[in-house]
Tab-separated table of C-alpha atoms in Angstrom:
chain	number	residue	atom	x	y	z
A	218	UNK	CA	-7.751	-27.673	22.880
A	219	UNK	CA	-11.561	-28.113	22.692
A	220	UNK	CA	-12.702	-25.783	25.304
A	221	UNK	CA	-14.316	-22.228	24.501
A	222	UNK	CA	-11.334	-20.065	25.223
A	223	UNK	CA	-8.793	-21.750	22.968
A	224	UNK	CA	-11.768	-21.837	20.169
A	225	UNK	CA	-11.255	-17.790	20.423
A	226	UNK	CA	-7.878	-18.463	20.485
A	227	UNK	CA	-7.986	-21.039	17.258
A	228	UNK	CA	-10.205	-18.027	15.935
A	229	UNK	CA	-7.351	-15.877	15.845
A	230	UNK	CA	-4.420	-17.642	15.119
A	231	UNK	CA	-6.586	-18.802	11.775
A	232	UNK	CA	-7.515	-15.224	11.052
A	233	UNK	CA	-3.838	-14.287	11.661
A	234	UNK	CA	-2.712	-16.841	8.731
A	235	UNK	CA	-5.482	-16.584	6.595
A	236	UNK	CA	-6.082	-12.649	6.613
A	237	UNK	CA	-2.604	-11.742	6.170
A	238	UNK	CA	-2.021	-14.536	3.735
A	239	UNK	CA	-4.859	-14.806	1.319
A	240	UNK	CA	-7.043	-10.935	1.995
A	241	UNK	CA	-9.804	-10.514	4.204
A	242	UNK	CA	-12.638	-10.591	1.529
A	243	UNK	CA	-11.118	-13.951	0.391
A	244	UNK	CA	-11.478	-15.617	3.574
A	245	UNK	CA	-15.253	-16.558	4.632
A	246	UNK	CA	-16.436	-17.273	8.153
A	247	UNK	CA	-16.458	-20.962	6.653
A	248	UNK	CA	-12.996	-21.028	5.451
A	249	UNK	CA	-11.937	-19.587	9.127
A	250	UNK	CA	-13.639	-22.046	11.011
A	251	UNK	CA	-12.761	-25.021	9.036
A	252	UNK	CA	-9.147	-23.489	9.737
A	253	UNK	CA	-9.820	-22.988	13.194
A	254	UNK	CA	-11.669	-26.546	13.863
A	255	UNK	CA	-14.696	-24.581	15.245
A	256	UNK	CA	-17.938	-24.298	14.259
A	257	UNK	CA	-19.615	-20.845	13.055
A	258	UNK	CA	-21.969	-21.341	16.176
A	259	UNK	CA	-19.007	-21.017	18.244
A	260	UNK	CA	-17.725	-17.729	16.188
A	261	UNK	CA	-20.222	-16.222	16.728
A	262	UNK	CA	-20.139	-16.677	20.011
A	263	UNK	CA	-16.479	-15.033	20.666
A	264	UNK	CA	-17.214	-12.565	18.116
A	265	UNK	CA	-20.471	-10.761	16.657
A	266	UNK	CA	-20.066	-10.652	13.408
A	267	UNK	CA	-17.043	-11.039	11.123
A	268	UNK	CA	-15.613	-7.602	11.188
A	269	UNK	CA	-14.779	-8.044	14.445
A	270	UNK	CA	-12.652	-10.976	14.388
A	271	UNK	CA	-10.937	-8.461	11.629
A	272	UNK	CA	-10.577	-6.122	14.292
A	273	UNK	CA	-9.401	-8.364	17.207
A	274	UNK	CA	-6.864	-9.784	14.384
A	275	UNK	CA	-5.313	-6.601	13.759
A	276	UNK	CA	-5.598	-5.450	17.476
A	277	UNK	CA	-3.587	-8.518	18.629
A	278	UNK	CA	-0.469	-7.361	15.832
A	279	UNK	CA	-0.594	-3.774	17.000
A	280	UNK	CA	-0.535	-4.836	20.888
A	281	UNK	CA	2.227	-6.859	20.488
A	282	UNK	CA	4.409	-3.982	19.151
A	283	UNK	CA	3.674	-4.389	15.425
A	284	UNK	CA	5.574	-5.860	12.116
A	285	UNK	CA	9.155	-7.374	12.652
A	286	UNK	CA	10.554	-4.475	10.925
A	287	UNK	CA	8.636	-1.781	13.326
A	288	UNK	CA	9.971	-3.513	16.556
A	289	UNK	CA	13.444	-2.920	15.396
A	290	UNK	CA	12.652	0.713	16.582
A	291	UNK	CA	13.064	-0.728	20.106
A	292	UNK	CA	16.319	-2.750	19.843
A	293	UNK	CA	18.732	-2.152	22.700
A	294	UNK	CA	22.849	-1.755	22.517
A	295	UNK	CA	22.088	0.445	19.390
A	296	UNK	CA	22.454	4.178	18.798
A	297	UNK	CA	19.306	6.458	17.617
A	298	UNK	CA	20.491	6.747	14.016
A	299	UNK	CA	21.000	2.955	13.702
A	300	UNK	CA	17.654	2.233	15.337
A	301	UNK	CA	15.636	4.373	13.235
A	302	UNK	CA	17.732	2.545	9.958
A	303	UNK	CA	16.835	-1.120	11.434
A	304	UNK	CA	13.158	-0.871	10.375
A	305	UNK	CA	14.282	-1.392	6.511
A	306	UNK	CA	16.686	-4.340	7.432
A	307	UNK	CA	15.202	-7.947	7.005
A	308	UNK	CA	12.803	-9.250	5.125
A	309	UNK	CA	11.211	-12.345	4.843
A	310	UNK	CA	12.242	-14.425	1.802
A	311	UNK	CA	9.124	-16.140	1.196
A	312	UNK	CA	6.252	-14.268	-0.660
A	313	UNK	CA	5.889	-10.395	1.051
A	314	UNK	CA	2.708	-9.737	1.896
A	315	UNK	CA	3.058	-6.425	3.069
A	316	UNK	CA	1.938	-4.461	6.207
A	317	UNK	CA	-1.182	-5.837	7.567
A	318	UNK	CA	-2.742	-2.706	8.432
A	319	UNK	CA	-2.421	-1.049	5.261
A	320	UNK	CA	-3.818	-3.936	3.350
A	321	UNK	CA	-6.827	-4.613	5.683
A	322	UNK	CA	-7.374	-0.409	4.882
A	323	UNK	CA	-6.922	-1.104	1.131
A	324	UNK	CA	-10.020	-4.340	1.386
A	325	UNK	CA	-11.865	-2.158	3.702
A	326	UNK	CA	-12.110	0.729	1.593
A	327	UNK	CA	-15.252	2.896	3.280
A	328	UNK	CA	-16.807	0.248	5.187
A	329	UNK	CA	-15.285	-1.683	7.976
A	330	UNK	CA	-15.016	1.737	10.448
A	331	UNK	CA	-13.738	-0.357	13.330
A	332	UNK	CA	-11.122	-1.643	10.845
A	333	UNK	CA	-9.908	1.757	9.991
A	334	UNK	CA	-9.706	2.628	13.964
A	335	UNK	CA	-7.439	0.231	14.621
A	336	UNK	CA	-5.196	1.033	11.594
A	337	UNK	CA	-4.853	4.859	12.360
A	338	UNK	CA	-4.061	3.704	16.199
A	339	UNK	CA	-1.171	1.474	14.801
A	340	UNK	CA	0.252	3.899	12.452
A	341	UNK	CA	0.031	7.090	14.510
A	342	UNK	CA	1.525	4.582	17.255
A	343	UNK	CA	4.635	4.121	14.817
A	344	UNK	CA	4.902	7.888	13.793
A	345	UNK	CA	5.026	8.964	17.338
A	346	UNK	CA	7.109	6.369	18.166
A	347	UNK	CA	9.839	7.374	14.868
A	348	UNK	CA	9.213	11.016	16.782
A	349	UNK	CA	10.948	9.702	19.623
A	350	UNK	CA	13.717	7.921	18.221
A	351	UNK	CA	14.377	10.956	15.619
A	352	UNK	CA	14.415	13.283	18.644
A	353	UNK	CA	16.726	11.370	20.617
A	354	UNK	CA	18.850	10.997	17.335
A	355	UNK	CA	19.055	15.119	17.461
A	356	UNK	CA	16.954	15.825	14.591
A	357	UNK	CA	16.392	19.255	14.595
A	358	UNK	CA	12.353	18.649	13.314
A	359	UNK	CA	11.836	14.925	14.489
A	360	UNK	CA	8.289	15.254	13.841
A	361	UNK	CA	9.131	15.941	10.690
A	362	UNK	CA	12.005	13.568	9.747
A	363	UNK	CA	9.470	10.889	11.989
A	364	UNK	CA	6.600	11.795	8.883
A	365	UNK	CA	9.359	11.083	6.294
A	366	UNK	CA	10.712	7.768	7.436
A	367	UNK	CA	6.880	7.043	8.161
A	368	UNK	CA	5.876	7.249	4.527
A	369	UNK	CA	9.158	5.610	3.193
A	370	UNK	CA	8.594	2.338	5.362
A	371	UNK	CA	4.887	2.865	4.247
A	372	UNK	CA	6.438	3.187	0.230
A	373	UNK	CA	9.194	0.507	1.159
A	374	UNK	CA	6.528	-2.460	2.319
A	375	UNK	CA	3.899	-1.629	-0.447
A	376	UNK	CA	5.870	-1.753	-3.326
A	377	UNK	CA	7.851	-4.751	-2.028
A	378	UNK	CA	4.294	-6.098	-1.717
A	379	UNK	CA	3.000	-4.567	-5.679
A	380	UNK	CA	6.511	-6.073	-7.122
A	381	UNK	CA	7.045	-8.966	-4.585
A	382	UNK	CA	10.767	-7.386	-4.316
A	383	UNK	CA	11.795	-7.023	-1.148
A	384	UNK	CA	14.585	-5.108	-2.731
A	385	UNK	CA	12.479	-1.460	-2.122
A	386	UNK	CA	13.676	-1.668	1.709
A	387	UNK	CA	17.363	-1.472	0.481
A	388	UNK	CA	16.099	1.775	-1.716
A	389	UNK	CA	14.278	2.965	1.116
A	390	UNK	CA	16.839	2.567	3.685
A	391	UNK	CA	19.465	4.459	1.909
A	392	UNK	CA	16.711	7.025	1.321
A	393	UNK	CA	16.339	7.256	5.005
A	394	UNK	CA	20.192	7.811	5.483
A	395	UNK	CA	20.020	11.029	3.407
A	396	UNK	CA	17.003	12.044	5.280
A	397	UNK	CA	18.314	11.230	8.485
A	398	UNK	CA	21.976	13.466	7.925
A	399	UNK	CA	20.256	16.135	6.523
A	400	UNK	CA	17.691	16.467	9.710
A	401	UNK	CA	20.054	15.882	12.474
A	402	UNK	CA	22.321	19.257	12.881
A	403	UNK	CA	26.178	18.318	13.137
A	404	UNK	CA	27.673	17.898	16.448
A	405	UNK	CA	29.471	21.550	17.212
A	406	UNK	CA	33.105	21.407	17.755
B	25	UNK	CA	-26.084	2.196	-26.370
B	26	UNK	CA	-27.316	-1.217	-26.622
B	27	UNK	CA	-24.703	-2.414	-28.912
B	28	UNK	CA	-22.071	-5.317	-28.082
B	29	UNK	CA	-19.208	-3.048	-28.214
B	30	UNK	CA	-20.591	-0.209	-26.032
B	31	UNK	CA	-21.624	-3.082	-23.630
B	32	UNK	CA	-17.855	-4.312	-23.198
B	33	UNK	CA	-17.149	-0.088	-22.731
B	34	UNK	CA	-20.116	-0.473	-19.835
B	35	UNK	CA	-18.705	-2.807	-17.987
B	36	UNK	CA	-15.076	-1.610	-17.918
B	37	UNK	CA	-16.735	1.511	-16.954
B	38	UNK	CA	-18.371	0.175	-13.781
B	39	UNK	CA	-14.970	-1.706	-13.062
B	40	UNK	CA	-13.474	1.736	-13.330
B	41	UNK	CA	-15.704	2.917	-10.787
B	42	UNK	CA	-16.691	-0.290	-8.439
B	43	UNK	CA	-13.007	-1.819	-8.012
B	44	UNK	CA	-11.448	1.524	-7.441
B	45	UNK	CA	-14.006	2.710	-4.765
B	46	UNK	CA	-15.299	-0.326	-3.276
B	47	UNK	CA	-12.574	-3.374	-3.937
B	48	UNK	CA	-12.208	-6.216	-6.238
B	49	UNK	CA	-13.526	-8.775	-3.987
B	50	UNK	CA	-16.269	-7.153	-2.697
B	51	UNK	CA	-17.506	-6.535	-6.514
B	52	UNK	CA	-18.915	-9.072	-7.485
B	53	UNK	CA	-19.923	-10.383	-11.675
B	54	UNK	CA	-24.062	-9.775	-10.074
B	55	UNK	CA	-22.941	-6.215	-9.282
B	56	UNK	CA	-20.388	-5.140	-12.288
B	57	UNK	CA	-23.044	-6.003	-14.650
B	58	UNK	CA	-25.988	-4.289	-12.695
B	59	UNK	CA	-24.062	-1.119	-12.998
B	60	UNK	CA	-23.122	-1.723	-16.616
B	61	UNK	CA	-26.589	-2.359	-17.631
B	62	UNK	CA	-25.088	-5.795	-19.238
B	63	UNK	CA	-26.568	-9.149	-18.534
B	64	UNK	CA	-24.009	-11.674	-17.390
B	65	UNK	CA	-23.856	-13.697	-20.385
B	66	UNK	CA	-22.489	-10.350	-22.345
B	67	UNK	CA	-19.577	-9.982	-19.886
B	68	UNK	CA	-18.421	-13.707	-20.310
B	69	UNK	CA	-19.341	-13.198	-24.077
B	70	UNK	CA	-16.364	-10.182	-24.174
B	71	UNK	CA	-13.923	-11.602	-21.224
B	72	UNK	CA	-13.843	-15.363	-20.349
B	73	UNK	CA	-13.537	-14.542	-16.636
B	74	UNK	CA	-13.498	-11.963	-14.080
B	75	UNK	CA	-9.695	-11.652	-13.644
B	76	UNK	CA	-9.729	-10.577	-17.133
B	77	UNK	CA	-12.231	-8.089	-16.555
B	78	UNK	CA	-9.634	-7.036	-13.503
B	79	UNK	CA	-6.720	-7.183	-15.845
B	80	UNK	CA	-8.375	-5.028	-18.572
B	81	UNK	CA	-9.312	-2.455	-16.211
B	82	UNK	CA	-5.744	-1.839	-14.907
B	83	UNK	CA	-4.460	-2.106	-18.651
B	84	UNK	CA	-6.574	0.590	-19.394
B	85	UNK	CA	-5.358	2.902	-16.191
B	86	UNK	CA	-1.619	1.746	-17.518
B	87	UNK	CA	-2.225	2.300	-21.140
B	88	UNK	CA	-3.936	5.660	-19.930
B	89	UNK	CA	-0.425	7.194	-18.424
B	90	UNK	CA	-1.537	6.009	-15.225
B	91	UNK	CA	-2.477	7.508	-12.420
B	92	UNK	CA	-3.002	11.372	-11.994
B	93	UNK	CA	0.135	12.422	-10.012
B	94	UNK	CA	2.075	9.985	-12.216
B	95	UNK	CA	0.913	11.737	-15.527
B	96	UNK	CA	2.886	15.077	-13.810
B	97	UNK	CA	6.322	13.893	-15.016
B	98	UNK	CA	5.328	14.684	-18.417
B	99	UNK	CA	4.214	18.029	-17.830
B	100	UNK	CA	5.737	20.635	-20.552
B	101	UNK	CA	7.512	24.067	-19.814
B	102	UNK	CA	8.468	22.591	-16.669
B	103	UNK	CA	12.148	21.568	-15.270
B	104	UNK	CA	13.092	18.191	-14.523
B	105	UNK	CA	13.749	18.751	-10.978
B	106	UNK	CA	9.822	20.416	-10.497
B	107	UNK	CA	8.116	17.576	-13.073
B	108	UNK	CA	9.769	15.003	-9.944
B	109	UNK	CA	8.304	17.041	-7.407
B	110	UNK	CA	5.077	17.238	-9.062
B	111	UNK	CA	4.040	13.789	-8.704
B	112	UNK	CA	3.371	14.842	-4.989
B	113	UNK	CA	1.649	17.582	-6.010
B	114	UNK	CA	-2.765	17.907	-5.985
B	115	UNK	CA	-4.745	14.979	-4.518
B	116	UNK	CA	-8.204	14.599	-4.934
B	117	UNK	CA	-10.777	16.180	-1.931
B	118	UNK	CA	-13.150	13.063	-1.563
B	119	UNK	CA	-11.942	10.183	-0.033
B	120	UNK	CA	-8.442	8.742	-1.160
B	121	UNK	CA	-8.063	5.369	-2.101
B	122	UNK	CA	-4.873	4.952	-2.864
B	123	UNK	CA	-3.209	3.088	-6.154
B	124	UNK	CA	-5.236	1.167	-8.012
B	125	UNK	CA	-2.581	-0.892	-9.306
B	126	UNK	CA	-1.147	-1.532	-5.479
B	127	UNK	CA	-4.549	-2.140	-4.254
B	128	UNK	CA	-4.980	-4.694	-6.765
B	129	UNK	CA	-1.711	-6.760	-5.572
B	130	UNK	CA	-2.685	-6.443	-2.043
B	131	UNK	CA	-6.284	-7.922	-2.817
B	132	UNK	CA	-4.623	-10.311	-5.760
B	133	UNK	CA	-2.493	-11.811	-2.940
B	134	UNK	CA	-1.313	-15.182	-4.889
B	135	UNK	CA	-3.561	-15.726	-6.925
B	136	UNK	CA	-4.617	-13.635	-10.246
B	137	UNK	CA	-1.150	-13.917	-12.141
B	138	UNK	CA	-2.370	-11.892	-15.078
B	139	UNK	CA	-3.093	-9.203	-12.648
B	140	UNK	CA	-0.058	-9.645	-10.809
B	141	UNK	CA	1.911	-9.197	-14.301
B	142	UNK	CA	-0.164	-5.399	-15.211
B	143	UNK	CA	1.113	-4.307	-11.401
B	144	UNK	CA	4.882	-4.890	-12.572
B	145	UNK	CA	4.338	-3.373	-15.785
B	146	UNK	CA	2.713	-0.617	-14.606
B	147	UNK	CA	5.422	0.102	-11.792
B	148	UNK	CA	8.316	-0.542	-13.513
B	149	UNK	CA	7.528	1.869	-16.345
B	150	UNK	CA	6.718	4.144	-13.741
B	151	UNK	CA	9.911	3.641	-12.298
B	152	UNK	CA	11.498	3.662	-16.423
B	153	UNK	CA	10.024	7.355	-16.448
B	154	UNK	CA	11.479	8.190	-12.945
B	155	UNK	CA	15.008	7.208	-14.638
B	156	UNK	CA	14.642	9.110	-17.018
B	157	UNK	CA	13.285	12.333	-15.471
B	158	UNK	CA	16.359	12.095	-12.958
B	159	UNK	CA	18.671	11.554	-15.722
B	160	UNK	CA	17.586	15.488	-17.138
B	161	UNK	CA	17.890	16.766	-13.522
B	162	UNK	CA	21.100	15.987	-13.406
B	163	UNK	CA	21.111	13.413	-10.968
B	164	UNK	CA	24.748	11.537	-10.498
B	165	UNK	CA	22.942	8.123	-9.970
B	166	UNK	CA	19.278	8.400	-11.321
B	167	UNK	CA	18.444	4.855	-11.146
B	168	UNK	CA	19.009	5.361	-7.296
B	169	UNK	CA	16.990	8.445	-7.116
B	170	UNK	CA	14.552	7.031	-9.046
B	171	UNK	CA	14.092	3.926	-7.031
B	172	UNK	CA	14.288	5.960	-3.670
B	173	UNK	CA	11.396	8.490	-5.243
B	174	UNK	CA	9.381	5.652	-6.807
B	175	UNK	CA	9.160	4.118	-2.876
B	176	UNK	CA	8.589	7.958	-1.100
B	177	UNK	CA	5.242	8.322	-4.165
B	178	UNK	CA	3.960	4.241	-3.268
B	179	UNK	CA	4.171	5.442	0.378
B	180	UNK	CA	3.111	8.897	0.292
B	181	UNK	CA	-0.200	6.958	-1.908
B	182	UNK	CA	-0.145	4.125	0.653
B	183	UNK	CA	0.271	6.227	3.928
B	184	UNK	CA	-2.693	8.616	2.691
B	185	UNK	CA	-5.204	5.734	2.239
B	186	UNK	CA	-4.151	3.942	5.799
B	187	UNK	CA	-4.592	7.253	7.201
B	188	UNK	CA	-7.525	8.499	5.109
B	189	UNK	CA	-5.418	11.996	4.757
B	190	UNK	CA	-3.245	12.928	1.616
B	191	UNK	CA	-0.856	15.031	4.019
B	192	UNK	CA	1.356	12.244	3.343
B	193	UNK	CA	2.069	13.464	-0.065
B	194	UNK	CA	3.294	16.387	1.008
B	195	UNK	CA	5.685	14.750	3.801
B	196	UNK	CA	6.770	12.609	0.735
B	197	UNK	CA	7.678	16.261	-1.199
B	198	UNK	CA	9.532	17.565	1.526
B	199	UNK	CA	11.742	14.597	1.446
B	200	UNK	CA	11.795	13.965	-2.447
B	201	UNK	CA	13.617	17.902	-2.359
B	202	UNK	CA	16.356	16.325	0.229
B	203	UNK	CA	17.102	13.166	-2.111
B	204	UNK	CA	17.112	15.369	-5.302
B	205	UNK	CA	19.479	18.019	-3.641
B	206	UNK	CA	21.695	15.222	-2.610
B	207	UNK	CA	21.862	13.446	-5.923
B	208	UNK	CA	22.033	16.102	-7.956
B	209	UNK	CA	25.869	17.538	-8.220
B	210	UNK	CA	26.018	21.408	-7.936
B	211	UNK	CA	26.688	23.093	-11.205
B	212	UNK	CA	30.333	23.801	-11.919
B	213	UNK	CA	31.210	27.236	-12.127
């Protein structure tokens, strides 16, 4: 628990709660390591300067396949169609916070450039990987339906996160149903 | 120039311009009032914090029609069905940051309740106008269509800041025609 690789670890987990939870301005180096039970000595250490540990944070989300509701892309037993659908189902029912990525773009605004290289990896990650499941579905543009679904999800998380609704993802999802019919051709008889 | 009430005009000014561009967080009452040309003690003489200073500047967006691409549903000589599709239309050529009202939530995170209560004003009037908009297209359930194109414009602003690229707006159009289409009823004959 003490030694120097579960300090990086401690790091990480705290930046984890913390950024997502409160912003990334909010949270200090102090407030992290107080959090973590390190010292700043030892932050330094793992990481050289804050930014990093902001990048490392939101490299650890994207490497382990993303939000709950991006994963769904991946769920076995279920067709194309339904898969592509999943990514508006469930939300959590304590206070939305909205997609990590987005929001550490938002406090970033033009500083931060390692920041904003790990948030266009994550979300062209996603729209290739809606690309996929909208080709296998049969859409007849999948890149295109993949861009559409990309920006509703994007629309469905933020405004759950500006009206602390989770209710948008309903919206969104039956949005993405009319999208989804009218992009994949019907099956000739 | 000098006066008290051009003073208060300064500083919502440079809150026009610093938490847009840079962040909230990151602007500190030192910097607001550098770039207003105020001294501290005449911001806390016209708002007894800086979450009012915060709440006044999104007021004034709100009371202002909002944003832009959210003042195109009102455009005149225009049909219903093209003042919808407008709101995806034009984005500015230097760097996009996004909604300022969204932006605000994300950085507000659970704390700043009067800010938090501007956000659902602002929204849900946007959302008000949507209704109504889709109500003279012709749209069999506006509410619906209004929710599903209030979520496509928060992502298509959303998607374009993560990504630094406003080709997300136009994604958003594309799919804003297929929802209209659907929810609009052919004309009889």
């Amino acid at each position: 628990m003490t030694g120097e690789g579960s300090a990086r670890d401690r790091i990480l987990a705290a930046a984890r709660t913390l950024f997502y939870r409160d912003g990334i301005h909010v949270t200090g180096v102090e407030r992290l390591t107080e959090h973590a039970k390190a010292s700043k000595r030892t932050l330094y250490q793992h990481f050289s300067s804050k930014d990093r540990v902001v990048e490392e944070y939101l490299r650890g989300i994207h490497e382990s396949g993303g939000m709950p509701n991006e994963k769904a892309l991946d769920t076995v037993d279920s067709t194309p169609r339904n898969r592509l659908l999943a990514i508006f189902d469930g939300a959590p029912t304590d206070r939305f916070r909205g997609c990590p990525f987005h929001n550490a773009a938002v406090e970033a605004a033009d500083e931060m450039r390692g920041v904003h290289d790990v948030v266009h990896e994550h979300k062209l990650w996603f729209i290739g990987r809606l690309t996929e499941v909208a080709t296998e579905a049969g859409a007849t543009d999948p890149y295109l339906l993949a861009h559409q679904l990309a920006v509703l999800f994007e629309g469905a998380v933020a405004l759950a996160t500006s009206l602390n609704d989770t209710v948008a993802l309903s919206y969104a999802r039956s949005a993405a149903e009319v999208l989804i019919d009218a992009a994949v051709r019907p099956a000739k008889d």
